[in-house]
Amino acid sequence: MISISPFKALRPEPQFAKQVASRPYDVLNSKEAKIEAEGNPHSFLHITKSEIDLPADTDIHSEAVYQKAKENLDAFVSRPVLFLESKPCYYIYQLTMDGRTQTGLVCGSSVADYEKGLIKKHEYTRPEKELDRINHIKTTGAQSGNVFLAMKDVDSLNGIIEKWKTDKSPVYSFTADDEVQHTIWVISDEKLIEQITQIFKEEVDCTYIADGHHRAASAAKVKDLLPQNKEASYFLTTLFPASQVQIIDYNRVVKDLNNHTLEEFLEKLNN
């Protein structure tokens, strides 16, 4: 069965939440990141794409980039833009886009479960991309990239999450520049945290990586590099039940057959 863990998040002061929020590091290049972060010293891109604060000809995989990420993260904490949660918690993360809302649980997922195949993969990973994330995690001492996991619905868990959302006020609720609304609640009640942990141990036999294969693989390798660090035994994830997940087509379009007939092209694809 699945092991999850609460954790002490390093998260924004409420007044900075919208400014800190940024797109994932791997959906935009350095030039795009620099444009998005321009004029916003609080953008998390200064940590996940720290080359934007270095000369334009800097190798994005150089040690200078990882050191700059650490320097920027330390500065975010000292200003303070970010603060460390006082005790381990779970977090509820809700996104609303185009009138549709989905809600998940932010937690630490077990590297041991990943290594045992209980966290299911469907993609191969590239060593150079893994190494980039490994170096980033090791140098900054933080997991700055979230892994999107899907899981079966568990009625008791869904009920806990919905009740907490109804009874408690969110710590953040803002609409980003791309019109996606982000809302987050902190589950700090120790008895409820233990109840959620037990639900996964007793009722969830596996989870599935929807996005973040390189982040997950890198976290597993960091754990091997830091065997004495208990926090490295878990990696940052958001778990969405099946009822919350929307799967949309992702289709490739071929515009040019490169002088092949359709039959020749299809035969080459088959081979």
PDB file of C-alpha atoms in Angstrom:
ATOM      1  CA  MET A   1       0.000   0.000   0.000  1.00  0.00           C
ATOM      2  CA  ILE A   2       0.988   3.640  -0.431  1.00  0.00           C
ATOM      3  CA  SER A   3       3.006   5.644   2.086  1.00  0.00           C
ATOM      4  CA  ILE A   4       2.640   9.425   2.147  1.00  0.00           C
ATOM      5  CA  SER A   5       3.988  11.986   4.569  1.00  0.00           C
ATOM      6  CA  PRO A   6       3.094  15.484   5.757  1.00  0.00           C
ATOM      7  CA  PHE A   7       5.902  18.009   5.413  1.00  0.00           C
ATOM      8  CA  LYS A   8       6.932  21.513   6.423  1.00  0.00           C
ATOM      9  CA  ALA A   9       6.426  23.577   3.294  1.00  0.00           C
ATOM     10  CA  LEU A  10       8.530  26.578   2.431  1.00  0.00           C
ATOM     11  CA  ARG A  11       5.710  28.811   1.235  1.00  0.00           C
ATOM     12  CA  PRO A  12       4.955  32.466   0.454  1.00  0.00           C
ATOM     13  CA  GLU A  13       3.768  35.094   2.847  1.00  0.00           C
ATOM     14  CA  PRO A  14       0.119  35.621   1.783  1.00  0.00           C
ATOM     15  CA  GLN A  15       0.708  39.084   0.319  1.00  0.00           C
ATOM     16  CA  PHE A  16       3.350  37.678  -2.050  1.00  0.00           C
ATOM     17  CA  ALA A  17       1.582  34.482  -3.177  1.00  0.00           C
ATOM     18  CA  LYS A  18       0.458  35.701  -6.601  1.00  0.00           C
ATOM     19  CA  GLN A  19       3.845  37.247  -7.352  1.00  0.00           C
ATOM     20  CA  VAL A  20       5.742  34.109  -6.326  1.00  0.00           C
ATOM     21  CA  ALA A  21       3.578  31.709  -8.348  1.00  0.00           C
ATOM     22  CA  SER A  22       5.089  30.734 -11.692  1.00  0.00           C
ATOM     23  CA  ARG A  23       4.763  28.138 -14.394  1.00  0.00           C
ATOM     24  CA  PRO A  24       6.814  24.904 -14.111  1.00  0.00           C
ATOM     25  CA  TYR A  25      10.480  25.178 -15.082  1.00  0.00           C
ATOM     26  CA  ASP A  26      10.149  22.775 -18.015  1.00  0.00           C
ATOM     27  CA  VAL A  27       7.358  24.486 -19.971  1.00  0.00           C
ATOM     28  CA  LEU A  28       9.335  27.585 -20.934  1.00  0.00           C
ATOM     29  CA  ASN A  29      12.861  28.339 -22.071  1.00  0.00           C
ATOM     30  CA  SER A  30      15.306  30.787 -20.514  1.00  0.00           C
ATOM     31  CA  LYS A  31      14.289  33.682 -22.745  1.00  0.00           C
ATOM     32  CA  GLU A  32      10.590  33.174 -22.005  1.00  0.00           C
ATOM     33  CA  ALA A  33      11.313  32.853 -18.276  1.00  0.00           C
ATOM     34  CA  LYS A  34      13.280  36.100 -18.269  1.00  0.00           C
ATOM     35  CA  ILE A  35      10.386  37.924 -19.930  1.00  0.00           C
ATOM     36  CA  GLU A  36       7.824  36.463 -17.495  1.00  0.00           C
ATOM     37  CA  ALA A  37       9.900  37.378 -14.436  1.00  0.00           C
ATOM     38  CA  GLU A  38      10.811  40.861 -15.655  1.00  0.00           C
ATOM     39  CA  GLY A  39       9.906  43.467 -13.059  1.00  0.00           C
ATOM     40  CA  ASN A  40       8.928  40.810 -10.502  1.00  0.00           C
ATOM     41  CA  PRO A  41      11.740  40.072  -8.033  1.00  0.00           C
ATOM     42  CA  HIS A  42       9.453  37.625  -6.186  1.00  0.00           C
ATOM     43  CA  SER A  43       8.801  35.272  -9.134  1.00  0.00           C
ATOM     44  CA  PHE A  44       9.739  31.675  -8.323  1.00  0.00           C
ATOM     45  CA  LEU A  45      11.396  31.563 -11.749  1.00  0.00           C
ATOM     46  CA  HIS A  46      14.393  33.239 -10.081  1.00  0.00           C
ATOM     47  CA  ILE A  47      14.848  29.878  -8.321  1.00  0.00           C
ATOM     48  CA  THR A  48      13.686  27.326 -10.903  1.00  0.00           C
ATOM     49  CA  LYS A  49      15.185  29.177 -13.910  1.00  0.00           C
ATOM     50  CA  SER A  50      17.951  31.077 -12.126  1.00  0.00           C
ATOM     51  CA  GLU A  51      19.971  31.541 -15.323  1.00  0.00           C
ATOM     52  CA  ILE A  52      17.689  34.536 -15.971  1.00  0.00           C
ATOM     53  CA  ASP A  53      19.774  36.399 -13.373  1.00  0.00           C
ATOM     54  CA  LEU A  54      23.094  35.527 -15.041  1.00  0.00           C
ATOM     55  CA  PRO A  55      24.723  36.627 -18.330  1.00  0.00           C
ATOM     56  CA  ALA A  56      22.813  35.472 -21.412  1.00  0.00           C
ATOM     57  CA  ASP A  57      25.632  33.184 -22.593  1.00  0.00           C
ATOM     58  CA  THR A  58      25.688  31.179 -19.328  1.00  0.00           C
ATOM     59  CA  ASP A  59      25.441  27.399 -19.744  1.00  0.00           C
ATOM     60  CA  ILE A  60      22.086  26.561 -18.140  1.00  0.00           C
ATOM     61  CA  HIS A  61      23.572  23.356 -16.674  1.00  0.00           C
ATOM     62  CA  SER A  62      26.631  25.017 -15.171  1.00  0.00           C
ATOM     63  CA  GLU A  63      27.385  25.054 -11.453  1.00  0.00           C
ATOM     64  CA  ALA A  64      26.876  28.829 -11.485  1.00  0.00           C
ATOM     65  CA  VAL A  65      23.189  28.350 -12.302  1.00  0.00           C
ATOM     66  CA  TYR A  66      22.581  25.977  -9.386  1.00  0.00           C
ATOM     67  CA  GLN A  67      24.508  28.226  -7.010  1.00  0.00           C
ATOM     68  CA  LYS A  68      22.453  31.205  -8.182  1.00  0.00           C
ATOM     69  CA  ALA A  69      19.274  29.227  -7.498  1.00  0.00           C
ATOM     70  CA  LYS A  70      20.452  28.594  -3.930  1.00  0.00           C
ATOM     71  CA  GLU A  71      21.435  32.237  -3.500  1.00  0.00           C
ATOM     72  CA  ASN A  72      18.017  33.369  -4.718  1.00  0.00           C
ATOM     73  CA  LEU A  73      16.165  30.853  -2.531  1.00  0.00           C
ATOM     74  CA  ASP A  74      18.109  31.994   0.526  1.00  0.00           C
ATOM     75  CA  ALA A  75      17.259  35.597  -0.356  1.00  0.00           C
ATOM     76  CA  PHE A  76      13.550  34.769  -0.649  1.00  0.00           C
ATOM     77  CA  VAL A  77      13.664  33.364   2.892  1.00  0.00           C
ATOM     78  CA  SER A  78      15.669  36.216   4.387  1.00  0.00           C
ATOM     79  CA  ARG A  79      13.574  39.054   2.879  1.00  0.00           C
ATOM     80  CA  PRO A  80      11.179  37.283   3.880  1.00  0.00           C
ATOM     81  CA  VAL A  81       9.089  36.322   0.850  1.00  0.00           C
ATOM     82  CA  LEU A  82       8.985  32.653   1.892  1.00  0.00           C
ATOM     83  CA  PHE A  83       8.697  31.141   5.356  1.00  0.00           C
ATOM     84  CA  LEU A  84       9.019  27.590   6.688  1.00  0.00           C
ATOM     85  CA  GLU A  85       5.887  25.943   8.092  1.00  0.00           C
ATOM     86  CA  SER A  86       6.191  25.426  11.854  1.00  0.00           C
ATOM     87  CA  LYS A  87       5.186  21.742  11.722  1.00  0.00           C
ATOM     88  CA  PRO A  88       4.511  19.037   9.104  1.00  0.00           C
ATOM     89  CA  CYS A  89       1.163  19.508   7.363  1.00  0.00           C
ATOM     90  CA  TYR A  90      -0.831  18.306   4.397  1.00  0.00           C
ATOM     91  CA  TYR A  91      -2.112  20.849   1.884  1.00  0.00           C
ATOM     92  CA  ILE A  92      -5.232  20.981  -0.285  1.00  0.00           C
ATOM     93  CA  TYR A  93      -4.645  22.472  -3.727  1.00  0.00           C
ATOM     94  CA  GLN A  94      -7.576  23.553  -5.901  1.00  0.00           C
ATOM     95  CA  LEU A  95      -7.331  24.860  -9.458  1.00  0.00           C
ATOM     96  CA  THR A  96     -10.176  26.409 -11.434  1.00  0.00           C
ATOM     97  CA  MET A  97      -9.849  26.956 -15.184  1.00  0.00           C
ATOM     98  CA  ASP A  98     -12.535  27.609 -17.792  1.00  0.00           C
ATOM     99  CA  GLY A  99     -15.235  26.924 -15.229  1.00  0.00           C
ATOM    100  CA  ARG A 100     -13.832  23.525 -14.215  1.00  0.00           C
ATOM    101  CA  THR A 101     -12.386  22.873 -10.756  1.00  0.00           C
ATOM    102  CA  GLN A 102     -10.103  20.060  -9.627  1.00  0.00           C
ATOM    103  CA  THR A 103      -8.792  19.442  -6.127  1.00  0.00           C
ATOM    104  CA  GLY A 104      -5.815  17.421  -4.918  1.00  0.00           C
ATOM    105  CA  LEU A 105      -3.740  16.648  -1.834  1.00  0.00           C
ATOM    106  CA  VAL A 106      -0.177  17.987  -1.628  1.00  0.00           C
ATOM    107  CA  CYS A 107       2.099  15.630   0.305  1.00  0.00           C
ATOM    108  CA  GLY A 108       5.384  13.786   0.310  1.00  0.00           C
ATOM    109  CA  SER A 109       5.276  10.525  -1.667  1.00  0.00           C
ATOM    110  CA  SER A 110       7.638   7.698  -0.805  1.00  0.00           C
ATOM    111  CA  VAL A 111      10.777   7.088  -2.854  1.00  0.00           C
ATOM    112  CA  ALA A 112      10.597   3.466  -1.656  1.00  0.00           C
ATOM    113  CA  ASP A 113       7.126   3.158  -3.217  1.00  0.00           C
ATOM    114  CA  TYR A 114       8.523   4.603  -6.453  1.00  0.00           C
ATOM    115  CA  GLU A 115      11.383   2.098  -6.447  1.00  0.00           C
ATOM    116  CA  LYS A 116       8.984  -0.798  -5.762  1.00  0.00           C
ATOM    117  CA  GLY A 117       6.776   0.186  -8.705  1.00  0.00           C
ATOM    118  CA  LEU A 118       3.815   1.258  -6.580  1.00  0.00           C
ATOM    119  CA  ILE A 119       4.053   4.692  -8.188  1.00  0.00           C
ATOM    120  CA  LYS A 120       3.407   3.777 -11.815  1.00  0.00           C
ATOM    121  CA  LYS A 121       5.408   5.279 -14.688  1.00  0.00           C
ATOM    122  CA  HIS A 122       4.567   5.496 -18.381  1.00  0.00           C
ATOM    123  CA  GLU A 123       7.567   7.413 -19.794  1.00  0.00           C
ATOM    124  CA  TYR A 124      11.288   6.897 -20.151  1.00  0.00           C
ATOM    125  CA  THR A 125      13.559   9.610 -18.768  1.00  0.00           C
ATOM    126  CA  ARG A 126      16.691  11.229 -20.183  1.00  0.00           C
ATOM    127  CA  PRO A 127      19.867  11.107 -18.064  1.00  0.00           C
ATOM    128  CA  GLU A 128      20.850  14.715 -18.796  1.00  0.00           C
ATOM    129  CA  LYS A 129      17.454  16.017 -17.649  1.00  0.00           C
ATOM    130  CA  GLU A 130      17.631  13.885 -14.515  1.00  0.00           C
ATOM    131  CA  LEU A 131      21.108  15.230 -13.741  1.00  0.00           C
ATOM    132  CA  ASP A 132      19.871  18.801 -14.063  1.00  0.00           C
ATOM    133  CA  ARG A 133      17.173  18.222 -11.424  1.00  0.00           C
ATOM    134  CA  ILE A 134      19.542  16.244  -9.183  1.00  0.00           C
ATOM    135  CA  ASN A 135      22.032  19.121  -9.178  1.00  0.00           C
ATOM    136  CA  HIS A 136      19.264  21.636  -8.521  1.00  0.00           C
ATOM    137  CA  ILE A 137      17.886  19.679  -5.532  1.00  0.00           C
ATOM    138  CA  LYS A 138      21.316  18.956  -4.049  1.00  0.00           C
ATOM    139  CA  THR A 139      22.545  22.536  -4.351  1.00  0.00           C
ATOM    140  CA  THR A 140      19.409  24.330  -3.153  1.00  0.00           C
ATOM    141  CA  GLY A 141      18.524  21.731  -0.521  1.00  0.00           C
ATOM    142  CA  ALA A 142      14.904  21.917  -1.680  1.00  0.00           C
ATOM    143  CA  GLN A 143      12.495  20.140  -3.985  1.00  0.00           C
ATOM    144  CA  SER A 144      11.105  22.993  -6.038  1.00  0.00           C
ATOM    145  CA  GLY A 145       9.273  20.870  -8.612  1.00  0.00           C
ATOM    146  CA  ASN A 146       5.932  19.193  -7.963  1.00  0.00           C
ATOM    147  CA  VAL A 147       5.017  15.756  -9.386  1.00  0.00           C
ATOM    148  CA  PHE A 148       1.400  15.343 -10.526  1.00  0.00           C
ATOM    149  CA  LEU A 149       0.047  11.943  -9.427  1.00  0.00           C
ATOM    150  CA  ALA A 150      -3.348  10.368 -10.113  1.00  0.00           C
ATOM    151  CA  MET A 151      -5.045   7.827  -7.869  1.00  0.00           C
ATOM    152  CA  LYS A 152      -8.333   6.016  -7.414  1.00  0.00           C
ATOM    153  CA  ASP A 153     -11.127   7.774  -5.570  1.00  0.00           C
ATOM    154  CA  VAL A 154     -11.424   7.001  -1.860  1.00  0.00           C
ATOM    155  CA  ASP A 155     -14.714   8.226  -0.416  1.00  0.00           C
ATOM    156  CA  SER A 156     -13.366   8.777   3.092  1.00  0.00           C
ATOM    157  CA  LEU A 157     -10.488  10.911   1.789  1.00  0.00           C
ATOM    158  CA  ASN A 158     -12.737  12.889  -0.535  1.00  0.00           C
ATOM    159  CA  GLY A 159     -15.062  13.575   2.395  1.00  0.00           C
ATOM    160  CA  ILE A 160     -12.227  14.831   4.600  1.00  0.00           C
ATOM    161  CA  ILE A 161     -10.983  17.189   1.904  1.00  0.00           C
ATOM    162  CA  GLU A 162     -14.427  18.591   1.098  1.00  0.00           C
ATOM    163  CA  LYS A 163     -15.270  19.122   4.772  1.00  0.00           C
ATOM    164  CA  TRP A 164     -11.971  20.929   5.401  1.00  0.00           C
ATOM    165  CA  LYS A 165     -12.587  23.176   2.400  1.00  0.00           C
ATOM    166  CA  THR A 166     -16.068  23.985   3.706  1.00  0.00           C
ATOM    167  CA  ASP A 167     -15.097  24.562   7.332  1.00  0.00           C
ATOM    168  CA  LYS A 168     -11.745  26.334   6.950  1.00  0.00           C
ATOM    169  CA  SER A 169     -10.544  29.445   5.174  1.00  0.00           C
ATOM    170  CA  PRO A 170      -7.852  29.059   2.511  1.00  0.00           C
ATOM    171  CA  VAL A 171      -4.412  30.535   3.120  1.00  0.00           C
ATOM    172  CA  TYR A 172      -4.162  31.569  -0.539  1.00  0.00           C
ATOM    173  CA  SER A 173      -6.711  32.294  -3.243  1.00  0.00           C
ATOM    174  CA  PHE A 174      -5.709  34.231  -6.342  1.00  0.00           C
ATOM    175  CA  THR A 175      -6.137  34.241 -10.100  1.00  0.00           C
ATOM    176  CA  ALA A 176      -2.889  34.053 -12.066  1.00  0.00           C
ATOM    177  CA  ASP A 177      -2.130  35.922 -15.276  1.00  0.00           C
ATOM    178  CA  ASP A 178      -3.267  32.905 -17.325  1.00  0.00           C
ATOM    179  CA  GLU A 179      -6.721  33.140 -15.677  1.00  0.00           C
ATOM    180  CA  VAL A 180      -6.248  29.964 -13.602  1.00  0.00           C
ATOM    181  CA  GLN A 181      -7.488  30.394 -10.038  1.00  0.00           C
ATOM    182  CA  HIS A 182      -5.308  28.806  -7.348  1.00  0.00           C
ATOM    183  CA  THR A 183      -6.664  28.110  -3.851  1.00  0.00           C
ATOM    184  CA  ILE A 184      -4.760  26.386  -1.030  1.00  0.00           C
ATOM    185  CA  TRP A 185      -5.742  25.192   2.442  1.00  0.00           C
ATOM    186  CA  VAL A 186      -3.366  23.945   5.147  1.00  0.00           C
ATOM    187  CA  ILE A 187      -4.356  20.781   7.052  1.00  0.00           C
ATOM    188  CA  SER A 188      -2.579  21.216  10.372  1.00  0.00           C
ATOM    189  CA  ASP A 189      -4.742  19.073  12.673  1.00  0.00           C
ATOM    190  CA  GLU A 190      -2.516  16.223  13.875  1.00  0.00           C
ATOM    191  CA  LYS A 191      -5.323  13.672  14.305  1.00  0.00           C
ATOM    192  CA  LEU A 192      -6.626  14.383  10.816  1.00  0.00           C
ATOM    193  CA  ILE A 193      -3.109  14.166   9.383  1.00  0.00           C
ATOM    194  CA  GLU A 194      -2.722  10.715  10.920  1.00  0.00           C
ATOM    195  CA  GLN A 195      -6.141   9.685   9.590  1.00  0.00           C
ATOM    196  CA  ILE A 196      -5.206  10.723   6.047  1.00  0.00           C
ATOM    197  CA  THR A 197      -1.880   8.884   6.290  1.00  0.00           C
ATOM    198  CA  GLN A 198      -3.684   5.714   7.423  1.00  0.00           C
ATOM    199  CA  ILE A 199      -6.221   5.930   4.596  1.00  0.00           C
ATOM    200  CA  PHE A 200      -3.381   5.665   2.091  1.00  0.00           C
ATOM    201  CA  LYS A 201      -1.748   2.793   3.979  1.00  0.00           C
ATOM    202  CA  GLU A 202      -5.009   0.841   4.078  1.00  0.00           C
ATOM    203  CA  GLU A 203      -6.934   1.775   0.934  1.00  0.00           C
ATOM    204  CA  VAL A 204      -4.584   3.012  -1.814  1.00  0.00           C
ATOM    205  CA  ASP A 205      -2.510   0.297  -3.482  1.00  0.00           C
ATOM    206  CA  CYS A 206      -0.804   2.444  -6.150  1.00  0.00           C
ATOM    207  CA  THR A 207      -0.615   5.890  -7.740  1.00  0.00           C
ATOM    208  CA  TYR A 208       0.183   6.987 -11.301  1.00  0.00           C
ATOM    209  CA  ILE A 209       2.535   9.682 -12.581  1.00  0.00           C
ATOM    210  CA  ALA A 210       0.556  12.008 -14.820  1.00  0.00           C
ATOM    211  CA  ASP A 211       3.348  14.573 -15.131  1.00  0.00           C
ATOM    212  CA  GLY A 212       6.826  14.830 -13.655  1.00  0.00           C
ATOM    213  CA  HIS A 213       8.719  11.651 -14.567  1.00  0.00           C
ATOM    214  CA  HIS A 214      12.093  13.416 -14.500  1.00  0.00           C
ATOM    215  CA  ARG A 215      11.328  15.093 -11.178  1.00  0.00           C
ATOM    216  CA  ALA A 216      10.367  11.742  -9.641  1.00  0.00           C
ATOM    217  CA  ALA A 217      13.397   9.901 -11.036  1.00  0.00           C
ATOM    218  CA  SER A 218      15.713  12.667  -9.852  1.00  0.00           C
ATOM    219  CA  ALA A 219      14.239  12.647  -6.349  1.00  0.00           C
ATOM    220  CA  ALA A 220      14.847   8.895  -6.134  1.00  0.00           C
ATOM    221  CA  LYS A 221      18.495   9.336  -7.076  1.00  0.00           C
ATOM    222  CA  VAL A 222      18.953  12.195  -4.615  1.00  0.00           C
ATOM    223  CA  LYS A 223      17.734   9.859  -1.882  1.00  0.00           C
ATOM    224  CA  ASP A 224      20.543   7.432  -2.793  1.00  0.00           C
ATOM    225  CA  LEU A 225      23.060  10.287  -2.640  1.00  0.00           C
ATOM    226  CA  LEU A 226      21.769  11.417   0.774  1.00  0.00           C
ATOM    227  CA  PRO A 227      21.009   8.145   2.601  1.00  0.00           C
ATOM    228  CA  GLN A 228      21.124   9.764   6.062  1.00  0.00           C
ATOM    229  CA  ASN A 229      18.637  12.500   5.159  1.00  0.00           C
ATOM    230  CA  LYS A 230      15.145  11.284   6.128  1.00  0.00           C
ATOM    231  CA  GLU A 231      13.458  14.095   4.210  1.00  0.00           C
ATOM    232  CA  ALA A 232      15.066  12.807   0.997  1.00  0.00           C
ATOM    233  CA  SER A 233      13.017   9.606   1.379  1.00  0.00           C
ATOM    234  CA  TYR A 234       9.930  11.502   0.171  1.00  0.00           C
ATOM    235  CA  PHE A 235       9.362  13.799  -2.797  1.00  0.00           C
ATOM    236  CA  LEU A 236       6.928  16.632  -3.439  1.00  0.00           C
ATOM    237  CA  THR A 237       3.678  15.491  -5.075  1.00  0.00           C
ATOM    238  CA  THR A 238       0.066  16.486  -5.586  1.00  0.00           C
ATOM    239  CA  LEU A 239      -2.373  13.572  -5.679  1.00  0.00           C
ATOM    240  CA  PHE A 240      -5.576  14.006  -7.675  1.00  0.00           C
ATOM    241  CA  PRO A 241      -8.365  11.386  -7.442  1.00  0.00           C
ATOM    242  CA  ALA A 242      -9.640  10.004 -10.754  1.00  0.00           C
ATOM    243  CA  SER A 243     -12.870  11.996 -10.480  1.00  0.00           C
ATOM    244  CA  GLN A 244     -10.827  15.213 -10.442  1.00  0.00           C
ATOM    245  CA  VAL A 245      -8.633  14.413 -13.446  1.00  0.00           C
ATOM    246  CA  GLN A 246      -9.481  15.535 -16.970  1.00  0.00           C
ATOM    247  CA  ILE A 247      -7.631  13.781 -19.790  1.00  0.00           C
ATOM    248  CA  ILE A 248      -7.417  15.800 -23.003  1.00  0.00           C
ATOM    249  CA  ASP A 249      -6.208  14.613 -26.413  1.00  0.00           C
ATOM    250  CA  TYR A 250      -2.581  15.282 -27.293  1.00  0.00           C
ATOM    251  CA  ASN A 251      -2.299  14.551 -31.007  1.00  0.00           C
ATOM    252  CA  ARG A 252       0.648  14.864 -33.388  1.00  0.00           C
ATOM    253  CA  VAL A 253       0.012  16.382 -36.810  1.00  0.00           C
ATOM    254  CA  VAL A 254       2.191  15.515 -39.820  1.00  0.00           C
ATOM    255  CA  LYS A 255       2.285  18.334 -42.381  1.00  0.00           C
ATOM    256  CA  ASP A 256       4.774  16.916 -44.898  1.00  0.00           C
ATOM    257  CA  LEU A 257       5.326  13.291 -45.955  1.00  0.00           C
ATOM    258  CA  ASN A 258       8.854  14.131 -47.219  1.00  0.00           C
ATOM    259  CA  ASN A 259       8.178  12.794 -50.747  1.00  0.00           C
ATOM    260  CA  HIS A 260       6.780   9.489 -49.436  1.00  0.00           C
ATOM    261  CA  THR A 261       3.411   8.153 -50.441  1.00  0.00           C
ATOM    262  CA  LEU A 262       0.936   7.718 -47.610  1.00  0.00           C
ATOM    263  CA  GLU A 263       1.427   3.942 -47.777  1.00  0.00           C
ATOM    264  CA  GLU A 264       5.231   4.283 -47.556  1.00  0.00           C
ATOM    265  CA  PHE A 265       4.954   6.698 -44.664  1.00  0.00           C
ATOM    266  CA  LEU A 266       2.634   4.417 -42.681  1.00  0.00           C
ATOM    267  CA  GLU A 267       4.899   1.443 -43.345  1.00  0.00           C
ATOM    268  CA  LYS A 268       7.913   3.333 -41.981  1.00  0.00           C
ATOM    269  CA  LEU A 269       5.916   4.277 -38.879  1.00  0.00           C
ATOM    270  CA  ASN A 270       4.998   0.644 -38.325  1.00  0.00           C
ATOM    271  CA  ASN A 271       8.647  -0.365 -38.554  1.00  0.00           C
TER     272      ASN A 271
END
